[in-house]
Amino acid sequence: GRRMAGEAGAEVAAGVLGVGGGGDEDLHEPQKPDPLTPEVLGIQLRAAAAFQVFDHEGTNTVDVRELGAIIRSLGLCPTEAELNSMTMECEDEEESGIVRYAKFEPMISRMMISNRFRSETEDDLLKAFQTLDPEGRGHLTEEELTKILLEEGEPFKQEEVEEMMAQAKALDQDVIEYDEHVPLLHVPSKQ
């Protein structure tokens, strides 16, 4: 028992830190179910509730295009590439475009338990904006932020940026007071 618990702890730590095996082993080796602790039960209940919101027909299935909204509603913030990988993992093999709850729940529970895609803290988000604002003005211009969002990291689409700017700009100004938006960007963990 003691040795196995240590191994499981090492696996969880390796998963959280993103070190260890190539990650593909998890997809092929059968895994023992996690013990049903109050935390695991809470995660499963939250996952079921989020899934049901999008299960319009009550068939324990959702459209694969809604998977990102479900995952993000649970406080997880994967990149588009990570979301595509998650989609491939739980999309139904026989009926393309459908995700069945039976495949969704183990995948999402594993992600939520590992805290792998948790949101950055408000402090980290504020520091990121401050890095983009070396003069310490407390705001970014629409032009500065648009350039970053379209060209850096995982770029947004032009229409997404326009929609964000319409919501974020101070009235009658072309600046974004980022300290006002940091609390809105932070997705608190609901565990």
C-alpha positions as a printed NumPy array, in Angstrom:
array([[  0.   ,   0.   ,   0.   ],
       [  2.653,   2.511,   0.991],
       [  4.791,   1.988,  -2.112],
       [  1.76 ,   2.261,  -4.406],
       [  0.614,   5.495,  -2.762],
       [  4.086,   6.971,  -3.283],
       [  4.059,   5.939,  -6.927],
       [  0.617,   7.46 ,  -7.433],
       [  1.773,  10.675,  -5.747],
       [  4.826,  10.78 ,  -8.017],
       [  2.587,  10.273, -11.064],
       [  0.278,  13.108, -10.014],
       [  3.268,  15.38 ,  -9.296],
       [  4.816,  14.513, -12.662],
       [  1.511,  15.239, -14.4  ],
       [  1.078,  18.591, -12.662],
       [  4.659,  19.6  , -13.398],
       [  4.475,  18.294, -16.971],
       [  7.469,  15.997, -16.519],
       [  7.906,  12.293, -16.758],
       [  6.813,   9.934, -19.504],
       [  5.696,  11.041, -22.928],
       [  2.093,  11.197, -21.777],
       [  0.926,   8.684, -24.358],
       [  1.032,   5.866, -21.809],
       [ -2.112,   7.233, -20.164],
       [ -4.095,   6.72 , -23.348],
       [ -3.2  ,   3.042, -23.745],
       [ -2.86 ,   1.567, -20.261],
       [ -6.048,   0.821, -18.364],
       [ -6.122,   2.943, -15.244],
       [ -7.603,   2.102, -11.9  ],
       [-10.466,   4.456, -11.096],
       [ -9.65 ,   7.158,  -8.581],
       [-10.974,   6.505,  -5.091],
       [-14.355,   8.154,  -4.637],
       [-13.382,  10.927,  -2.25 ],
       [-15.61 ,  13.959,  -1.611],
       [-13.293,  15.952,  -3.932],
       [-13.641,  13.424,  -6.775],
       [-17.404,  13.186,  -6.267],
       [-17.663,  16.991,  -6.329],
       [-15.688,  17.114,  -9.574],
       [-17.88 ,  14.439, -11.148],
       [-21.051,  16.276, -10.11 ],
       [-19.765,  19.585, -11.535],
       [-18.756,  17.842, -14.771],
       [-22.196,  16.226, -15.056],
       [-23.988,  19.52 , -14.408],
       [-21.883,  21.384, -17.003],
       [-22.436,  18.626, -19.562],
       [-26.212,  18.61 , -18.98 ],
       [-26.468,  22.318, -19.787],
       [-25.403,  21.488, -23.36 ],
       [-27.225,  18.13 , -23.626],
       [-30.311,  19.692, -25.207],
       [-31.938,  16.371, -26.139],
       [-31.281,  14.633, -22.805],
       [-29.354,  11.819, -24.553],
       [-26.085,  12.067, -22.6  ],
       [-24.448,  13.493, -25.723],
       [-23.355,  16.956, -26.834],
       [-22.189,  18.445, -30.099],
       [-18.401,  18.29 , -30.289],
       [-18.33 ,  22.037, -31.071],
       [-19.704,  22.755, -27.582],
       [-16.901,  20.91 , -25.793],
       [-14.763,  24.059, -25.425],
       [-17.606,  25.955, -23.774],
       [-18.245,  23.073, -21.363],
       [-14.569,  22.759, -20.448],
       [-14.14 ,  26.494, -19.938],
       [-17.323,  26.664, -17.851],
       [-15.559,  24.297, -15.44 ],
       [-12.755,  26.82 , -14.93 ],
       [-10.238,  25.114, -17.217],
       [ -8.307,  27.196, -19.737],
       [ -6.694,  24.925, -22.349],
       [ -5.144,  26.307, -25.532],
       [ -6.878,  25.551, -28.83 ],
       [ -4.3  ,  22.799, -29.53 ],
       [ -4.952,  21.238, -26.113],
       [ -8.703,  21.532, -26.666],
       [ -8.341,  19.767, -30.029],
       [ -6.45 ,  16.951, -28.304],
       [ -9.163,  16.678, -25.642],
       [-11.816,  16.64 , -28.358],
       [-10.052,  13.836, -30.221],
       [ -9.838,  11.862, -26.989],
       [-13.55 ,  11.936, -26.26 ],
       [-15.28 ,  12.332, -29.66 ],
       [-17.407,   9.288, -30.471],
       [-15.668,   6.899, -32.88 ],
       [-18.906,   5.7  , -34.451],
       [-20.818,   8.973, -34.679],
       [-18.604,  11.862, -35.728],
       [-19.369,  15.234, -34.169],
       [-20.788,  13.751, -30.954],
       [-19.294,  13.523, -27.461],
       [-20.837,  10.979, -25.111],
       [-20.793,  11.655, -21.386],
       [-19.264,   8.231, -20.709],
       [-16.092,   9.316, -22.56 ],
       [-16.185,  12.944, -21.414],
       [-16.373,  12.324, -17.665],
       [-13.136,  10.308, -17.194],
       [-11.169,  12.775, -19.348],
       [-12.505,  15.916, -17.665],
       [-12.214,  14.445, -14.157],
       [ -8.565,  13.608, -14.834],
       [ -7.939,  17.182, -16.06 ],
       [ -9.729,  18.783, -13.095],
       [ -8.001,  16.606, -10.488],
       [ -4.575,  17.392, -11.966],
       [ -5.315,  21.162, -12.094],
       [ -3.521,  21.086, -15.434],
       [ -5.483,  23.828, -17.19 ],
       [ -6.241,  26.132, -14.293],
       [ -6.457,  29.86 , -14.913],
       [ -3.619,  32.166, -13.993],
       [ -4.046,  34.102, -10.771],
       [ -5.18 ,  37.727, -10.872],
       [ -1.666,  38.753,  -9.796],
       [ -0.106,  36.835, -12.687],
       [ -2.554,  38.376, -15.153],
       [ -1.836,  41.86 , -13.826],
       [  1.928,  41.241, -14.097],
       [  1.461,  40.128, -17.71 ],
       [ -0.336,  43.378, -18.555],
       [  2.277,  45.392, -16.688],
       [  5.005,  43.713, -18.744],
       [  3.232,  44.974, -21.866],
       [  3.069,  48.456, -20.296],
       [  6.717,  49.243, -19.403],
       [  5.911,  52.947, -18.84 ],
       [  3.424,  51.975, -16.111],
       [  0.533,  53.992, -17.589],
       [ -2.094,  51.554, -16.278],
       [ -3.56 ,  51.085, -19.728],
       [ -2.769,  49.823, -23.213],
       [ -3.926,  51.496, -26.39 ],
       [ -6.352,  49.658, -28.618],
       [ -3.628,  49.503, -31.278],
       [ -1.05 ,  47.986, -28.877],
       [ -3.391,  45.338, -27.521],
       [ -4.82 ,  44.504, -30.956],
       [ -1.316,  43.919, -32.341],
       [ -0.451,  41.592, -29.442],
       [ -3.705,  39.634, -29.668],
       [ -3.392,  39.136, -33.429],
       [  0.312,  38.356, -33.623],
       [  1.598,  36.861, -30.365],
       [  1.186,  33.415, -28.819],
       [ -2.043,  31.763, -29.885],
       [ -3.474,  34.557, -32.053],
       [ -7.114,  35.58 , -31.987],
       [ -9.209,  36.139, -35.1  ],
       [ -9.816,  39.765, -36.186],
       [-13.549,  39.567, -35.389],
       [-12.804,  38.184, -31.896],
       [-10.436,  41.088, -31.228],
       [-12.976,  43.64 , -32.479],
       [-15.641,  42.169, -30.18 ],
       [-13.266,  42.258, -27.186],
       [-12.235,  45.842, -27.922],
       [-15.848,  46.979, -28.138],
       [-16.365,  45.644, -24.598],
       [-12.992,  46.615, -23.12 ],
       [-12.316,  50.169, -24.294],
       [-12.944,  53.059, -21.946],
       [-15.848,  55.191, -23.197],
       [-14.817,  57.613, -25.96 ],
       [-11.163,  56.566, -25.657],
       [ -8.908,  54.158, -27.477],
       [ -7.358,  52.764, -24.292],
       [ -7.961,  49.657, -22.217],
       [ -7.61 ,  50.187, -18.467],
       [ -6.312,  46.693, -17.794],
       [ -6.546,  46.712, -13.99 ],
       [-10.362,  46.893, -14.378],
       [-10.377,  43.809, -16.608],
       [ -8.013,  41.502, -14.721],
       [-10.742,  40.319, -12.281],
       [-12.979,  39.566, -15.285],
       [-10.253,  37.551, -17.042],
       [ -9.454,  35.403, -14.025],
       [-11.372,  32.133, -13.952],
       [-11.4  ,  31.027, -10.301],
       [-10.952,  27.353,  -9.553],
       [-14.226,  25.876,  -8.309],
       [-12.737,  22.846,  -6.642]])
